[in-house]
PDB file of C-alpha atoms and ligand atoms in Angstrom:
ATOM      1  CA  UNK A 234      30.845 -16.577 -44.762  1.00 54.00           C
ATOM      2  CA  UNK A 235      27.120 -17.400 -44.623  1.00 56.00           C
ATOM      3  CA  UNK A 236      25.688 -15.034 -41.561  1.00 61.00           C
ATOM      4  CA  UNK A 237      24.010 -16.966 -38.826  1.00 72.00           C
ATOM      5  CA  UNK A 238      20.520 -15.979 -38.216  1.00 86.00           C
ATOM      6  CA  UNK A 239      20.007 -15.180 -34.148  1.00 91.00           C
ATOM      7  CA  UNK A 240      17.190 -16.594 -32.369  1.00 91.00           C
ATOM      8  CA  UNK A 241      14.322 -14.654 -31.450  1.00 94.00           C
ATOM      9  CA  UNK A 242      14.164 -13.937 -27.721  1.00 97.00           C
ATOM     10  CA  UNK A 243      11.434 -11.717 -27.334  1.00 97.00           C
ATOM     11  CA  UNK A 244      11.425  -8.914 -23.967  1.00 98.00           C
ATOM     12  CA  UNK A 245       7.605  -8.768 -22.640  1.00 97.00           C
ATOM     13  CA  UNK A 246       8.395  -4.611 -22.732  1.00 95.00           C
ATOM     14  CA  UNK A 247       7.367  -1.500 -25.568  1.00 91.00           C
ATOM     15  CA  UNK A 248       9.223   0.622 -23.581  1.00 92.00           C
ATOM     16  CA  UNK A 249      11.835   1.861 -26.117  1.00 90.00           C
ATOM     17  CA  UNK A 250      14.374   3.106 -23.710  1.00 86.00           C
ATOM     18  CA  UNK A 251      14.976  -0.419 -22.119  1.00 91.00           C
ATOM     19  CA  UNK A 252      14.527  -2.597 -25.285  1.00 93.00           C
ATOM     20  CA  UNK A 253      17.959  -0.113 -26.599  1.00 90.00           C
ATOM     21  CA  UNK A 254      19.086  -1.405 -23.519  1.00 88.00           C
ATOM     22  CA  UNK A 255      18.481  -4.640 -23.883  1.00 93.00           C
ATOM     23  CA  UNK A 256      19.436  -4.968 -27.334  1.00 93.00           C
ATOM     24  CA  UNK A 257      23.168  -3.557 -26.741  1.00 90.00           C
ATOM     25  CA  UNK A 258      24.004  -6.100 -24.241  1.00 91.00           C
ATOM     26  CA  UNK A 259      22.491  -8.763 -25.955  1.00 93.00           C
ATOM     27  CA  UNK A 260      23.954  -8.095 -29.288  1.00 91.00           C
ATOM     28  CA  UNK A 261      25.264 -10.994 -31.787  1.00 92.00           C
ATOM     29  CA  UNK A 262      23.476 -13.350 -28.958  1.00 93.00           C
ATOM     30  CA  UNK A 263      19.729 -12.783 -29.769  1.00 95.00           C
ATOM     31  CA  UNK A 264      17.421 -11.012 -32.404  1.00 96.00           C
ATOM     32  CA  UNK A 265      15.009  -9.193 -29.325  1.00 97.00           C
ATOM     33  CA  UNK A 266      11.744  -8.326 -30.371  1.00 97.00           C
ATOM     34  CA  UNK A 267       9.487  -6.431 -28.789  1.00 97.00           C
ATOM     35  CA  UNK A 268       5.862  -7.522 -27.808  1.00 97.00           C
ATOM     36  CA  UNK A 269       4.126  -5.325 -30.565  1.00 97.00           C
ATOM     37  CA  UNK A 270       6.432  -7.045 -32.838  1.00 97.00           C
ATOM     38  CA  UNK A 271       5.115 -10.535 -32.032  1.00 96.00           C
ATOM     39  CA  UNK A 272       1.414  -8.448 -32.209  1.00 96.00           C
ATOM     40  CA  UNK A 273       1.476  -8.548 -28.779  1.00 95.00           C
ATOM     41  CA  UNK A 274      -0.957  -5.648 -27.290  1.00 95.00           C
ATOM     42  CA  UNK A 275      -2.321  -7.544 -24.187  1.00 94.00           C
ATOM     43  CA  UNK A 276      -2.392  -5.182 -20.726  1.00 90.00           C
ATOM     44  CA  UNK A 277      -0.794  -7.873 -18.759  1.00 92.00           C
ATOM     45  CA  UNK A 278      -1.356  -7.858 -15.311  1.00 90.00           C
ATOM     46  CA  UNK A 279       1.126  -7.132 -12.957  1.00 90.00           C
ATOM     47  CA  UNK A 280      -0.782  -8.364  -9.710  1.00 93.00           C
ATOM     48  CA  UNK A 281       1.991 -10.491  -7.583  1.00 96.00           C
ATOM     49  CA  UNK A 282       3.348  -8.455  -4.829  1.00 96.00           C
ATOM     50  CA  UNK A 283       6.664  -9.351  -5.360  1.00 97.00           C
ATOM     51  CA  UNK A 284       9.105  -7.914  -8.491  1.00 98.00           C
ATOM     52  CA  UNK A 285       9.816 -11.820  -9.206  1.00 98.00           C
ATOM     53  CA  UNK A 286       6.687 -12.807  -9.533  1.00 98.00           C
ATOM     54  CA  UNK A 287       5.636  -9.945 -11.905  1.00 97.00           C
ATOM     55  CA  UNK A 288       8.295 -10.854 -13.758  1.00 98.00           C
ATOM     56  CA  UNK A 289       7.644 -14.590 -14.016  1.00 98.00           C
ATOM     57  CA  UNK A 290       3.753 -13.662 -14.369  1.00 97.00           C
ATOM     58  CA  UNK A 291       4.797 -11.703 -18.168  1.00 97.00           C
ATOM     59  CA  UNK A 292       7.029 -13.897 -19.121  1.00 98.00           C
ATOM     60  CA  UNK A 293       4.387 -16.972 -18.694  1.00 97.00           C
ATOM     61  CA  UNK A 294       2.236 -14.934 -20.751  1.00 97.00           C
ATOM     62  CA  UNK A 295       4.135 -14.599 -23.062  1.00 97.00           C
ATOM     63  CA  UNK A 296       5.515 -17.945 -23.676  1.00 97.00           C
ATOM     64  CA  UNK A 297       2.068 -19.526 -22.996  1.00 97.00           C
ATOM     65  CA  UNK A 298       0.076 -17.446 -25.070  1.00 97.00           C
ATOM     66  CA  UNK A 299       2.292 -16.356 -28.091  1.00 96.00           C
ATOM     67  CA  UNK A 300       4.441 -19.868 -27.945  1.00 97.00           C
ATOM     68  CA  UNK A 301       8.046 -17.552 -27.556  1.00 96.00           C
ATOM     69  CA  UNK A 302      10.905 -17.729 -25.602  1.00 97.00           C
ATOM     70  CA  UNK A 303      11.379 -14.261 -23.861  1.00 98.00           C
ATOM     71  CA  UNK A 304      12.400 -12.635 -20.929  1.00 98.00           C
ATOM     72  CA  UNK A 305      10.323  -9.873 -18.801  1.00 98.00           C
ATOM     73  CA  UNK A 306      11.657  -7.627 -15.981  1.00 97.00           C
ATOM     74  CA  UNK A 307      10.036  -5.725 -13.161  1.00 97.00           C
ATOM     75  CA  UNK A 308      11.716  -3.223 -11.003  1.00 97.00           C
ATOM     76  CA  UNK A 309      11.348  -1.246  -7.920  1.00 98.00           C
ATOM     77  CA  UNK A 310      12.848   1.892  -6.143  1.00 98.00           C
ATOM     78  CA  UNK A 311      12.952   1.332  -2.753  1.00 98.00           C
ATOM     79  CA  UNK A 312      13.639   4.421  -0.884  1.00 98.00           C
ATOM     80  CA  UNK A 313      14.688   3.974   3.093  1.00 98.00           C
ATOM     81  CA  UNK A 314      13.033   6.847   4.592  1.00 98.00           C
ATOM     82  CA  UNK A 315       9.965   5.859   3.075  1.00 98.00           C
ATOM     83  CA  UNK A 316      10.104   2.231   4.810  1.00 98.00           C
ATOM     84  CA  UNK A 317      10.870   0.751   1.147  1.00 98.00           C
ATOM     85  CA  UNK A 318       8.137   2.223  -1.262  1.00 98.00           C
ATOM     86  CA  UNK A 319       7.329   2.552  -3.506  1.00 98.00           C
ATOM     87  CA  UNK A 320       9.150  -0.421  -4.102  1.00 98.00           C
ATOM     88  CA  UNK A 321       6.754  -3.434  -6.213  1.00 97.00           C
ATOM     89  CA  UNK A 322       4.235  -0.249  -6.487  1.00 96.00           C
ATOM     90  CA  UNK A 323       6.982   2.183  -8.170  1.00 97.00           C
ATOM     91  CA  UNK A 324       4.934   2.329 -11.456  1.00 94.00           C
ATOM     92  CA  UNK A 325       1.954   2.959 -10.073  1.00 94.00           C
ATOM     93  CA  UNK A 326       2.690   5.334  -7.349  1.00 97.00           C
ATOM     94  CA  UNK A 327       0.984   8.499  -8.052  1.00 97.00           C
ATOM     95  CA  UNK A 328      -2.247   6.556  -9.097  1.00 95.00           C
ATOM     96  CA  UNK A 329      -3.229   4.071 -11.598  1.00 90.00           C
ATOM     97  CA  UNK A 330      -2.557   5.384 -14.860  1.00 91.00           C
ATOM     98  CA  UNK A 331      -0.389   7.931 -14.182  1.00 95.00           C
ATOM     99  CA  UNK A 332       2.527   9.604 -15.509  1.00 96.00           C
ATOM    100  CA  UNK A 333       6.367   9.160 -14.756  1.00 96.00           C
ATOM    101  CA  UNK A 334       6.551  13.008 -13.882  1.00 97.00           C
ATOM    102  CA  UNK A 335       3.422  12.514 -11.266  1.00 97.00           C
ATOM    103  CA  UNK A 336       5.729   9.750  -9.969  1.00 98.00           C
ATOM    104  CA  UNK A 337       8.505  12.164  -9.695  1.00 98.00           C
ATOM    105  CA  UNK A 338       6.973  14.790  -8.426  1.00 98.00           C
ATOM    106  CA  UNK A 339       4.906  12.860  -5.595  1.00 98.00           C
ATOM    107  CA  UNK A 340       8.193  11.274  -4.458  1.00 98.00           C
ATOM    108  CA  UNK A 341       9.585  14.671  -4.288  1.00 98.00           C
ATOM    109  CA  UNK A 342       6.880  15.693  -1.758  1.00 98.00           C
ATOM    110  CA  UNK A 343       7.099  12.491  -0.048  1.00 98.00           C
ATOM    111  CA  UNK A 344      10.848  13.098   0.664  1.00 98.00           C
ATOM    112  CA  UNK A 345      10.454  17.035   1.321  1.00 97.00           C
ATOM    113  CA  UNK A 346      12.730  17.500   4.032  1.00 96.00           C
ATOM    114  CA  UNK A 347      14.186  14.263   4.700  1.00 98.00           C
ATOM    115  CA  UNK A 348      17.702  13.941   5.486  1.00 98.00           C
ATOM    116  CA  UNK A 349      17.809  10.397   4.936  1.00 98.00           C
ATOM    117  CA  UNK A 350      17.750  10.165   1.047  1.00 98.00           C
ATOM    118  CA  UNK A 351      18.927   6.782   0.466  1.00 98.00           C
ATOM    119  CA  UNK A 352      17.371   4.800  -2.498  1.00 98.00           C
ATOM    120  CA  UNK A 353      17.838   1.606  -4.683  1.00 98.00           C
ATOM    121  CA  UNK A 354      16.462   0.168  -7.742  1.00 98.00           C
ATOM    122  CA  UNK A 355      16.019  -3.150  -7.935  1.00 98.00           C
ATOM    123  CA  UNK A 356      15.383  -5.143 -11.143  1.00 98.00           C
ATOM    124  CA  UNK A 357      14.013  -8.801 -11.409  1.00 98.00           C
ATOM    125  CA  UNK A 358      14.264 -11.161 -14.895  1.00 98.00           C
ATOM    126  CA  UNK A 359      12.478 -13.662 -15.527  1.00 98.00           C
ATOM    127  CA  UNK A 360      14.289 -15.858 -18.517  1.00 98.00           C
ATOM    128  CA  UNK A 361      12.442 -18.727 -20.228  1.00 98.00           C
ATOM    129  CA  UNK A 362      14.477 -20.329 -22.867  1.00 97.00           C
ATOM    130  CA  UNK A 363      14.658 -23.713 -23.673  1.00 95.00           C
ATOM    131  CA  UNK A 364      11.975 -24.867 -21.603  1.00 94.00           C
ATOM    132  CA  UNK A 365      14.075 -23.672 -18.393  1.00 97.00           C
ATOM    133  CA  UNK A 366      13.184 -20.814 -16.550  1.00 98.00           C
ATOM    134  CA  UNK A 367      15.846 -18.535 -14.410  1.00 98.00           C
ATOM    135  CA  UNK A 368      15.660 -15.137 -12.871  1.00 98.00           C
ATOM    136  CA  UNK A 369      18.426 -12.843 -12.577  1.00 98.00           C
ATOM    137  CA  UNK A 370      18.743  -9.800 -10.381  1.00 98.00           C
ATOM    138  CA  UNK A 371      20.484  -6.729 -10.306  1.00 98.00           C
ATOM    139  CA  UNK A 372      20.934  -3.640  -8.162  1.00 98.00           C
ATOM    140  CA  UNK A 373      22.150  -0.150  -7.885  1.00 98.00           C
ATOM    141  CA  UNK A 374      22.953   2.268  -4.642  1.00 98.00           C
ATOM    142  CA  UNK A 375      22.323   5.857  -4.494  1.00 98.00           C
ATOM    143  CA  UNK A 376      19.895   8.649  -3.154  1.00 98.00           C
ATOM    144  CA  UNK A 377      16.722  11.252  -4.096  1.00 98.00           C
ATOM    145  CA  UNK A 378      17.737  14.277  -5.437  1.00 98.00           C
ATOM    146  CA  UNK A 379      15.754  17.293  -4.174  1.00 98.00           C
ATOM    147  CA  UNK A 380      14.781  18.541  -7.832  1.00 97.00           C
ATOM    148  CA  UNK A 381      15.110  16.784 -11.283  1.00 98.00           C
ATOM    149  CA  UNK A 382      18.618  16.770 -12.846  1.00 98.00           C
ATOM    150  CA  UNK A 383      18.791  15.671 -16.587  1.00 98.00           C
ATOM    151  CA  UNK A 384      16.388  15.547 -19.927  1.00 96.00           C
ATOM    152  CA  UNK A 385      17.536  11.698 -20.326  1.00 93.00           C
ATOM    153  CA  UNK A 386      16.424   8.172 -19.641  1.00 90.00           C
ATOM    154  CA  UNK A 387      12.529   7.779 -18.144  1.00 92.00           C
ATOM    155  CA  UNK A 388      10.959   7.187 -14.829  1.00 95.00           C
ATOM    156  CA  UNK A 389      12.234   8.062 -11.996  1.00 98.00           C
ATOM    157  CA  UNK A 390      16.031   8.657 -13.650  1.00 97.00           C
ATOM    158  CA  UNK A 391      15.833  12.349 -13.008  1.00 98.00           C
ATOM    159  CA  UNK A 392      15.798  12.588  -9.387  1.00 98.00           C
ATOM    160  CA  UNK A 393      17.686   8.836  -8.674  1.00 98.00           C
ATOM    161  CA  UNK A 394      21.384  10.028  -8.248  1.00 98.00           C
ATOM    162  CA  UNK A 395      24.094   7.305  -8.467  1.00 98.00           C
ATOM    163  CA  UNK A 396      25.965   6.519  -4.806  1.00 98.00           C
ATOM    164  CA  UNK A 397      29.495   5.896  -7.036  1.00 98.00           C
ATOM    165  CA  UNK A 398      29.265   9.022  -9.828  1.00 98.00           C
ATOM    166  CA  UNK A 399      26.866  11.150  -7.590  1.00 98.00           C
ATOM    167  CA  UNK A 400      25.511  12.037 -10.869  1.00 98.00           C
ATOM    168  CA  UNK A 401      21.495  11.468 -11.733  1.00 98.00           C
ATOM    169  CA  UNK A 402      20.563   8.855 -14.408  1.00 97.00           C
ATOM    170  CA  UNK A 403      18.959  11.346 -16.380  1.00 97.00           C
ATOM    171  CA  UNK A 404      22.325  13.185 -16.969  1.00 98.00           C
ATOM    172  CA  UNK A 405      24.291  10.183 -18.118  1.00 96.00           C
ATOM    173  CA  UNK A 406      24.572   8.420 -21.436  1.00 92.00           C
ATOM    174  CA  UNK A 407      22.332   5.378 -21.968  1.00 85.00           C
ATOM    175  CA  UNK A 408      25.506   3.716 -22.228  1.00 89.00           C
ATOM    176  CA  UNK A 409      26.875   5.288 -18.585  1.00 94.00           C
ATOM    177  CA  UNK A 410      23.055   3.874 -17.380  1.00 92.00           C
ATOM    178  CA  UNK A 411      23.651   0.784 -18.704  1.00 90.00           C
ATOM    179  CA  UNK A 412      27.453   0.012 -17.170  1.00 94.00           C
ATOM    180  CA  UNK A 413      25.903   0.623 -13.618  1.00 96.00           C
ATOM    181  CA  UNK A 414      21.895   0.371 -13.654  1.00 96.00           C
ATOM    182  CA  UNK A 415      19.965  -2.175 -12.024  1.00 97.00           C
ATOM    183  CA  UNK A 416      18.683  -3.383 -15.246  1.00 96.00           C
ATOM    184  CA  UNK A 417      21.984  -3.331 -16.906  1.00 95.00           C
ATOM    185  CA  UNK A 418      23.749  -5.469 -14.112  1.00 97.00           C
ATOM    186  CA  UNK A 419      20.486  -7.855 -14.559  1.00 97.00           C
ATOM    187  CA  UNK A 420      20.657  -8.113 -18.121  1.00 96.00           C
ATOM    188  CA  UNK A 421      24.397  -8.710 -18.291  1.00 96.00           C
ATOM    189  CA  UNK A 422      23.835 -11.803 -15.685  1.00 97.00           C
ATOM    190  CA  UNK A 423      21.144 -13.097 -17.964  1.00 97.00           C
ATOM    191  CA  UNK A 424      23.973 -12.687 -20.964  1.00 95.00           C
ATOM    192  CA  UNK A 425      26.503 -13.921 -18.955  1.00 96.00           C
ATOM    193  CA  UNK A 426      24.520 -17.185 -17.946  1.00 97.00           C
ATOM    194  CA  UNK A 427      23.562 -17.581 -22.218  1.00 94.00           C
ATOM    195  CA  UNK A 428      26.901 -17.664 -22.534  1.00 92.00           C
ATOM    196  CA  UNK A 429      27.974 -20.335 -19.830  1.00 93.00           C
ATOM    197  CA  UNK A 430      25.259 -22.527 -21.003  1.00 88.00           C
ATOM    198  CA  UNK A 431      26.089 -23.117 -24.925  1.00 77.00           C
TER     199      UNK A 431
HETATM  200  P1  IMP B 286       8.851  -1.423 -14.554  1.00 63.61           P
HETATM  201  O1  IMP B 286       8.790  -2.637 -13.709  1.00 63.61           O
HETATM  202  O2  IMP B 286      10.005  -1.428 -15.482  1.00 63.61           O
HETATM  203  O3  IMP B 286       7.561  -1.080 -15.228  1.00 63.61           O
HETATM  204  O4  IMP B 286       9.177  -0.209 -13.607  1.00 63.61           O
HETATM  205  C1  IMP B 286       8.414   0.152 -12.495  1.00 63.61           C
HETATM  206  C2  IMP B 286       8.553   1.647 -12.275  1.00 63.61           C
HETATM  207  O5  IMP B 286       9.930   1.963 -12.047  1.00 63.61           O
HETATM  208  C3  IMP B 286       8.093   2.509 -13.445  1.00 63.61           C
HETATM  209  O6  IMP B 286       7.464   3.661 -12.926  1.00 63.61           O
HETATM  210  C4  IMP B 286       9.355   2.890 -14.138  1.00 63.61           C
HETATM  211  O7  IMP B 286       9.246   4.142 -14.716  1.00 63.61           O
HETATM  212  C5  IMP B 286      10.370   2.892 -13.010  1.00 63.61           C
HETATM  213  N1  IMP B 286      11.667   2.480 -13.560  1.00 63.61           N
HETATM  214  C6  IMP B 286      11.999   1.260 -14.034  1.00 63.61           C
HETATM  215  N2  IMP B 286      13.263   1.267 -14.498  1.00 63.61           N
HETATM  216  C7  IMP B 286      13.713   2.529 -14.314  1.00 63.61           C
HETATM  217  C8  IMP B 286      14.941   3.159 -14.631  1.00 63.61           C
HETATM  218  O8  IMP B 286      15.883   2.590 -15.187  1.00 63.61           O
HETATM  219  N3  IMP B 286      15.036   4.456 -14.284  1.00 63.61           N
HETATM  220  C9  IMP B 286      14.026   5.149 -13.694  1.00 63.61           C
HETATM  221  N4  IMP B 286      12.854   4.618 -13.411  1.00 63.61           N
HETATM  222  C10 IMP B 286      12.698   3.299 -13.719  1.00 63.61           C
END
């Protein structure tokens, strides 16, 4: 039987950790391509102050610019005993251009003591395909560790601990992260909503 080719859908991300991701639960649905793969090397700014409208402001870009559908998240941890941050900020929360372990280790100091350690990631996706554009959201409970568990995953995974498995994202499997993650449950709405529109 003649293979079908799969549309491109390209993910306004070079992060390689969420492009696996995104690739797994998309699979058979879409070829995704990354934006160095469409020779894509832009710094596109991120300056809404909300996680949907970074996410609608990349995949614009994107679309406008380079002529492709794609999709293009943002996310943000929003930890309670810190009123919310860093929340929309979460990248950038040590300082502009700094490093996921500053991140880590500023939150850390941020939350020395606290007793309240309740946390959430929140991701927001932007979809443009077919001249329609839909956003998709998806969330996960848990709390800030009080020291890094786990060599996996990026960001803030080490010290995020998951309310159900009370086990850190950096411990797990991407394929664990993916069942429960923010991103994961965001992604698999986008696939789901693919699906119901063919
Ligand atoms: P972005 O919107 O994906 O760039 O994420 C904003 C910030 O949240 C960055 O500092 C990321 O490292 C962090 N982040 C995003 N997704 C995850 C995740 O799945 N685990 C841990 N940190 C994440």
């Amino acid at each position: 039987m003649e293979k079908k080719e799969l549309q491109k859908l390209v993910f306004a991300s070079n992060n390689k950790h969420k492009l696996e991701e995104a690739r797994a639960i998309l699979h058979g649905m879409f070829d995704v391509v990354s934006l160095n793969e469409i020779g894509c090397h832009d710094e596109i700014p991120e300056t809404a102050d909300t996680l949907e409208g970074n996410a609608l402001i990349k995949a614009r870009w994107v679309k406008e610019k380079y002529g492709y559908d794609c999709f293009a998240d943002d996310t943000g941890l929003m930890v309670e005993a810190l009123g919310g941050a860093p929340g929309v900020y979460s990248a950038r929360y040590a300082g502009e251009h700094c490093s996921f372990a500053d991140n880590v280790n500023k939150m850390l100091r941020e939350m020395e003591g606290k007793k309240n350690r309740k946390a959430y990631f929140v991701t927001v996706i932007a979809l443009i395909l077919n001249g329609e554009t839909t956003v998709f959201e998806g969330r996960v409970d848990g709390y800030i560790a009080t020291e890094p568990h786990g060599h996996g995953g990026f960001g803030y995974d080490p010290i995020f601990i998951d309310g159900v498995s009370n086990v850190s994202f950096a411990e797990m499997s991407s394929e664990e992260k993916n069942a429960v993650s923010h991103r994961g449950r965001a992604m698999r709405k986008l696939a789901e909503f693919v699906k119901n529109s063919e």
